[in-house]
PDB file of C-alpha atoms in Angstrom:
ATOM      1  CA  UNK A   1     133.433 138.175  37.323  1.00 98.00           C
ATOM      2  CA  UNK A   2     131.546 137.200  39.211  1.00 98.00           C
ATOM      3  CA  UNK A   3     129.889 139.597  42.348  1.00 98.00           C
ATOM      4  CA  UNK A   4     128.678 138.730  45.469  1.00 98.00           C
ATOM      5  CA  UNK A   5     125.312 138.883  47.592  1.00 98.00           C
ATOM      6  CA  UNK A   6     125.226 141.255  50.815  1.00 97.00           C
ATOM      7  CA  UNK A   7     126.146 138.134  52.704  1.00 98.00           C
ATOM      8  CA  UNK A   8     129.503 139.037  51.625  1.00 98.00           C
ATOM      9  CA  UNK A   9     132.477 137.017  49.441  1.00 98.00           C
ATOM     10  CA  UNK A  10     131.327 133.612  50.852  1.00 96.00           C
ATOM     11  CA  UNK A  11     132.303 130.351  50.515  1.00 96.00           C
ATOM     12  CA  UNK A  12     129.240 129.648  48.426  1.00 96.00           C
ATOM     13  CA  UNK A  13     130.355 132.460  46.192  1.00 98.00           C
ATOM     14  CA  UNK A  14     133.777 130.024  45.412  1.00 98.00           C
ATOM     15  CA  UNK A  15     132.341 127.105  45.438  1.00 97.00           C
ATOM     16  CA  UNK A  16     130.044 128.557  42.287  1.00 98.00           C
ATOM     17  CA  UNK A  17     133.287 130.413  40.520  1.00 98.00           C
ATOM     18  CA  UNK A  18     135.178 126.871  41.212  1.00 98.00           C
ATOM     19  CA  UNK A  19     132.220 125.285  38.933  1.00 97.00           C
ATOM     20  CA  UNK A  20     132.358 128.150  36.211  1.00 98.00           C
ATOM     21  CA  UNK A  21     136.302 127.705  35.907  1.00 98.00           C
ATOM     22  CA  UNK A  22     135.549 123.646  36.065  1.00 98.00           C
ATOM     23  CA  UNK A  23     133.203 124.262  32.729  1.00 97.00           C
ATOM     24  CA  UNK A  24     136.618 125.966  31.154  1.00 97.00           C
ATOM     25  CA  UNK A  25     135.516 129.644  32.233  1.00 97.00           C
ATOM     26  CA  UNK A  26     137.635 131.924  33.786  1.00 97.00           C
ATOM     27  CA  UNK A  27     136.749 134.109  36.979  1.00 98.00           C
ATOM     28  CA  UNK A  28     137.309 136.746  38.880  1.00 98.00           C
ATOM     29  CA  UNK A  29     135.267 136.823  42.553  1.00 98.00           C
ATOM     30  CA  UNK A  30     135.959 141.010  43.678  1.00 98.00           C
ATOM     31  CA  UNK A  31     135.454 140.861  47.499  1.00 98.00           C
ATOM     32  CA  UNK A  32     133.426 144.955  47.541  1.00 98.00           C
ATOM     33  CA  UNK A  33     132.898 144.374  50.919  1.00 98.00           C
ATOM     34  CA  UNK A  34     136.653 143.767  51.709  1.00 97.00           C
ATOM     35  CA  UNK A  35     137.471 140.694  54.440  1.00 97.00           C
ATOM     36  CA  UNK A  36     133.672 140.782  56.226  1.00 98.00           C
ATOM     37  CA  UNK A  37     130.958 138.365  56.283  1.00 97.00           C
ATOM     38  CA  UNK A  38     127.579 138.394  57.069  1.00 97.00           C
ATOM     39  CA  UNK A  39     125.600 136.076  58.676  1.00 95.00           C
ATOM     40  CA  UNK A  40     121.833 137.905  57.956  1.00 95.00           C
ATOM     41  CA  UNK A  41     120.556 139.888  55.189  1.00 94.00           C
ATOM     42  CA  UNK A  42     120.013 142.814  57.323  1.00 96.00           C
ATOM     43  CA  UNK A  43     123.580 142.888  58.533  1.00 98.00           C
ATOM     44  CA  UNK A  44     124.815 143.054  54.171  1.00 97.00           C
ATOM     45  CA  UNK A  45     122.055 146.165  53.921  1.00 97.00           C
ATOM     46  CA  UNK A  46     123.704 147.734  57.559  1.00 98.00           C
ATOM     47  CA  UNK A  47     126.954 147.254  55.583  1.00 98.00           C
ATOM     48  CA  UNK A  48     126.464 148.385  52.199  1.00 97.00           C
ATOM     49  CA  UNK A  49     124.901 151.308  53.184  1.00 97.00           C
ATOM     50  CA  UNK A  50     127.651 152.714  55.244  1.00 97.00           C
ATOM     51  CA  UNK A  51     129.478 152.210  52.412  1.00 98.00           C
ATOM     52  CA  UNK A  52     127.691 153.615  50.221  1.00 97.00           C
ATOM     53  CA  UNK A  53     126.457 153.077  47.122  1.00 94.00           C
ATOM     54  CA  UNK A  54     128.663 155.031  45.025  1.00 96.00           C
ATOM     55  CA  UNK A  55     131.897 153.317  47.028  1.00 98.00           C
ATOM     56  CA  UNK A  56     130.348 149.897  46.207  1.00 98.00           C
ATOM     57  CA  UNK A  57     130.773 150.929  42.867  1.00 97.00           C
ATOM     58  CA  UNK A  58     133.823 151.951  42.796  1.00 98.00           C
ATOM     59  CA  UNK A  59     135.070 149.188  44.049  1.00 98.00           C
ATOM     60  CA  UNK A  60     133.229 147.384  41.325  1.00 98.00           C
ATOM     61  CA  UNK A  61     134.942 149.240  38.941  1.00 98.00           C
ATOM     62  CA  UNK A  62     138.169 149.253  39.940  1.00 97.00           C
ATOM     63  CA  UNK A  63     137.719 144.766  40.823  1.00 97.00           C
ATOM     64  CA  UNK A  64     137.028 145.515  36.607  1.00 97.00           C
ATOM     65  CA  UNK A  65     139.291 147.104  34.649  1.00 96.00           C
ATOM     66  CA  UNK A  66     142.061 145.240  34.787  1.00 96.00           C
ATOM     67  CA  UNK A  67     139.986 143.351  32.646  1.00 96.00           C
ATOM     68  CA  UNK A  68     137.748 145.280  31.033  1.00 92.00           C
ATOM     69  CA  UNK A  69     139.513 145.081  27.582  1.00 93.00           C
ATOM     70  CA  UNK A  70     138.674 140.787  26.878  1.00 90.00           C
ATOM     71  CA  UNK A  71     134.815 141.126  26.505  1.00 94.00           C
ATOM     72  CA  UNK A  72     133.597 140.550  29.870  1.00 97.00           C
ATOM     73  CA  UNK A  73     130.567 138.309  31.166  1.00 98.00           C
ATOM     74  CA  UNK A  74     129.386 140.298  34.137  1.00 98.00           C
ATOM     75  CA  UNK A  75     127.323 137.877  37.159  1.00 98.00           C
ATOM     76  CA  UNK A  76     125.908 138.215  40.171  1.00 98.00           C
ATOM     77  CA  UNK A  77     124.112 136.722  43.464  1.00 98.00           C
ATOM     78  CA  UNK A  78     121.162 138.826  44.220  1.00 97.00           C
ATOM     79  CA  UNK A  79     123.145 142.787  45.377  1.00 97.00           C
ATOM     80  CA  UNK A  80     126.236 141.310  42.716  1.00 98.00           C
ATOM     81  CA  UNK A  81     123.825 141.320  40.438  1.00 98.00           C
ATOM     82  CA  UNK A  82     123.013 144.517  40.660  1.00 97.00           C
ATOM     83  CA  UNK A  83     126.151 145.441  40.528  1.00 98.00           C
ATOM     84  CA  UNK A  84     126.913 143.359  37.365  1.00 98.00           C
ATOM     85  CA  UNK A  85     123.491 144.559  36.174  1.00 98.00           C
ATOM     86  CA  UNK A  86     125.296 148.344  36.556  1.00 96.00           C
ATOM     87  CA  UNK A  87     128.915 147.353  35.044  1.00 97.00           C
ATOM     88  CA  UNK A  88     127.405 145.171  32.100  1.00 97.00           C
ATOM     89  CA  UNK A  89     124.895 148.007  31.245  1.00 96.00           C
ATOM     90  CA  UNK A  90     128.285 150.819  31.418  1.00 95.00           C
ATOM     91  CA  UNK A  91     130.647 148.558  29.372  1.00 95.00           C
ATOM     92  CA  UNK A  92     130.573 148.330  25.617  1.00 93.00           C
ATOM     93  CA  UNK A  93     132.634 145.330  25.528  1.00 95.00           C
ATOM     94  CA  UNK A  94     130.104 143.375  27.828  1.00 97.00           C
ATOM     95  CA  UNK A  95     129.630 140.372  26.423  1.00 97.00           C
ATOM     96  CA  UNK A  96     126.349 138.532  28.656  1.00 98.00           C
ATOM     97  CA  UNK A  97     124.660 139.053  31.897  1.00 98.00           C
ATOM     98  CA  UNK A  98     123.993 136.332  34.480  1.00 98.00           C
ATOM     99  CA  UNK A  99     121.895 137.740  37.288  1.00 98.00           C
ATOM    100  CA  UNK A 100     121.281 135.265  40.082  1.00 98.00           C
ATOM    101  CA  UNK A 101     118.420 135.849  42.469  1.00 98.00           C
ATOM    102  CA  UNK A 102     118.031 139.654  41.572  1.00 95.00           C
ATOM    103  CA  UNK A 103     118.402 143.188  39.241  1.00 97.00           C
ATOM    104  CA  UNK A 104     118.490 146.214  39.132  1.00 96.00           C
ATOM    105  CA  UNK A 105     116.236 149.457  37.980  1.00 94.00           C
ATOM    106  CA  UNK A 106     117.293 150.884  34.700  1.00 92.00           C
ATOM    107  CA  UNK A 107     117.533 154.098  33.327  1.00 86.00           C
ATOM    108  CA  UNK A 108     114.625 155.147  30.759  1.00 84.00           C
ATOM    109  CA  UNK A 109     117.511 156.305  28.455  1.00 88.00           C
ATOM    110  CA  UNK A 110     119.321 152.167  28.924  1.00 91.00           C
ATOM    111  CA  UNK A 111     121.106 151.162  25.662  1.00 92.00           C
ATOM    112  CA  UNK A 112     122.377 147.307  25.663  1.00 92.00           C
ATOM    113  CA  UNK A 113     122.227 146.664  22.640  1.00 90.00           C
ATOM    114  CA  UNK A 114     121.213 142.921  22.154  1.00 93.00           C
ATOM    115  CA  UNK A 115     122.984 141.882  25.458  1.00 97.00           C
ATOM    116  CA  UNK A 116     122.486 138.858  26.348  1.00 98.00           C
ATOM    117  CA  UNK A 117     120.761 138.340  29.785  1.00 98.00           C
ATOM    118  CA  UNK A 118     120.398 135.325  32.244  1.00 98.00           C
ATOM    119  CA  UNK A 119     118.283 135.782  35.006  1.00 98.00           C
ATOM    120  CA  UNK A 120     117.311 133.032  37.526  1.00 98.00           C
ATOM    121  CA  UNK A 121     115.135 134.337  40.531  1.00 98.00           C
ATOM    122  CA  UNK A 122     112.359 132.530  43.211  1.00 98.00           C
ATOM    123  CA  UNK A 123     108.844 132.699  42.571  1.00 97.00           C
ATOM    124  CA  UNK A 124     108.317 134.288  44.103  1.00 96.00           C
ATOM    125  CA  UNK A 125     110.548 136.831  46.166  1.00 96.00           C
ATOM    126  CA  UNK A 126     110.486 139.730  48.090  1.00 93.00           C
ATOM    127  CA  UNK A 127     112.968 140.853  46.750  1.00 95.00           C
ATOM    128  CA  UNK A 128     112.379 140.540  43.141  1.00 96.00           C
ATOM    129  CA  UNK A 129     108.327 140.403  42.999  1.00 96.00           C
ATOM    130  CA  UNK A 130     105.999 140.185  40.150  1.00 96.00           C
ATOM    131  CA  UNK A 131     105.559 143.770  39.213  1.00 96.00           C
ATOM    132  CA  UNK A 132     108.536 144.918  39.355  1.00 96.00           C
ATOM    133  CA  UNK A 133     110.367 141.562  37.311  1.00 96.00           C
ATOM    134  CA  UNK A 134     107.507 142.955  34.432  1.00 96.00           C
ATOM    135  CA  UNK A 135     108.887 146.490  34.758  1.00 95.00           C
ATOM    136  CA  UNK A 136     112.362 144.791  34.138  1.00 97.00           C
ATOM    137  CA  UNK A 137     111.977 142.764  32.301  1.00 97.00           C
ATOM    138  CA  UNK A 138     110.194 144.805  29.381  1.00 95.00           C
ATOM    139  CA  UNK A 139     113.000 147.933  30.475  1.00 95.00           C
ATOM    140  CA  UNK A 140     115.596 145.672  29.469  1.00 97.00           C
ATOM    141  CA  UNK A 141     113.921 144.620  26.310  1.00 96.00           C
ATOM    142  CA  UNK A 142     113.116 148.809  25.274  1.00 95.00           C
ATOM    143  CA  UNK A 143     117.259 149.190  25.441  1.00 96.00           C
ATOM    144  CA  UNK A 144     118.058 145.820  23.083  1.00 96.00           C
ATOM    145  CA  UNK A 145     119.008 143.646  25.574  1.00 97.00           C
ATOM    146  CA  UNK A 146     118.150 139.264  24.440  1.00 97.00           C
ATOM    147  CA  UNK A 147     116.694 138.470  28.021  1.00 98.00           C
ATOM    148  CA  UNK A 148     115.567 134.978  29.437  1.00 97.00           C
ATOM    149  CA  UNK A 149     114.198 134.682  32.415  1.00 98.00           C
ATOM    150  CA  UNK A 150     114.292 131.672  34.882  1.00 98.00           C
ATOM    151  CA  UNK A 151     111.546 131.015  37.959  1.00 98.00           C
ATOM    152  CA  UNK A 152     111.912 128.219  40.614  1.00 98.00           C
ATOM    153  CA  UNK A 153     108.559 128.189  42.071  1.00 97.00           C
ATOM    154  CA  UNK A 154     109.008 127.623  46.245  1.00 96.00           C
ATOM    155  CA  UNK A 155     112.471 128.086  46.126  1.00 97.00           C
ATOM    156  CA  UNK A 156     114.016 130.782  48.484  1.00 96.00           C
ATOM    157  CA  UNK A 157     115.695 133.805  47.428  1.00 97.00           C
ATOM    158  CA  UNK A 158     119.133 132.798  47.218  1.00 97.00           C
ATOM    159  CA  UNK A 159     118.182 129.463  46.149  1.00 98.00           C
ATOM    160  CA  UNK A 160     121.692 128.279  44.766  1.00 97.00           C
ATOM    161  CA  UNK A 161     123.875 128.955  48.162  1.00 97.00           C
ATOM    162  CA  UNK A 162     124.402 125.839  50.540  1.00 96.00           C
ATOM    163  CA  UNK A 163     124.580 127.583  53.112  1.00 94.00           C
ATOM    164  CA  UNK A 164     121.301 129.324  53.817  1.00 96.00           C
ATOM    165  CA  UNK A 165     117.614 127.347  54.695  1.00 95.00           C
ATOM    166  CA  UNK A 166     116.856 129.701  51.081  1.00 95.00           C
ATOM    167  CA  UNK A 167     119.193 126.678  49.270  1.00 97.00           C
ATOM    168  CA  UNK A 168     116.879 124.717  47.365  1.00 98.00           C
ATOM    169  CA  UNK A 169     119.344 121.607  45.713  1.00 98.00           C
ATOM    170  CA  UNK A 170     116.953 120.267  42.281  1.00 98.00           C
ATOM    171  CA  UNK A 171     116.519 124.235  42.130  1.00 98.00           C
ATOM    172  CA  UNK A 172     120.023 125.233  42.702  1.00 98.00           C
ATOM    173  CA  UNK A 173     121.571 121.877  39.800  1.00 98.00           C
ATOM    174  CA  UNK A 174     118.521 123.654  37.043  1.00 98.00           C
ATOM    175  CA  UNK A 175     120.500 127.217  37.950  1.00 98.00           C
ATOM    176  CA  UNK A 176     123.785 126.152  36.923  1.00 98.00           C
ATOM    177  CA  UNK A 177     123.123 123.655  33.964  1.00 98.00           C
ATOM    178  CA  UNK A 178     121.099 126.900  31.789  1.00 98.00           C
ATOM    179  CA  UNK A 179     123.224 129.288  33.175  1.00 98.00           C
ATOM    180  CA  UNK A 180     126.004 127.055  32.301  1.00 98.00           C
ATOM    181  CA  UNK A 181     124.808 126.611  28.705  1.00 98.00           C
ATOM    182  CA  UNK A 182     123.867 130.070  28.695  1.00 98.00           C
ATOM    183  CA  UNK A 183     127.753 130.735  29.215  1.00 98.00           C
ATOM    184  CA  UNK A 184     128.777 128.740  26.614  1.00 97.00           C
ATOM    185  CA  UNK A 185     127.019 130.060  23.845  1.00 97.00           C
ATOM    186  CA  UNK A 186     128.611 133.430  23.943  1.00 96.00           C
TER     187      UNK A 186
END
């Protein structure tokens, strides 16, 4: 289950899903913004605020429901990583969590017993500062997750999206290589 960023379900998300499918994975790409896409992070965040966090999570849960008995791997780009993390930690059958460019806060009593988690993030990243990532990592470990963090010095926040200024071809290729190895291991 691959969730889009705050930009919405854009061509880069479909291309990523196609790449994963070509490697033999079944991939669903829910559209939490119901067809809306945005040119800037600010526009996307304003839309998120307008729709509301609870409604967006409800849409995500509804999108996941038909597939959840299969034992899903949750994945997402930036904001979509936040959604994926929330759902994976709430799903006893989750097989893995692949976070591309984003994380979310964890409840103190969060449980992720041996859940394989892989994070790919720019270094530095204005949306994922070092102190935040350190706290996130420690909380995920305390929750029982098996966490790997891969950082990409000098890359922009959404460095895997070729349609954005953040794009870094070398970092993107390394991310996909490592992420496909992770998915193949699940």
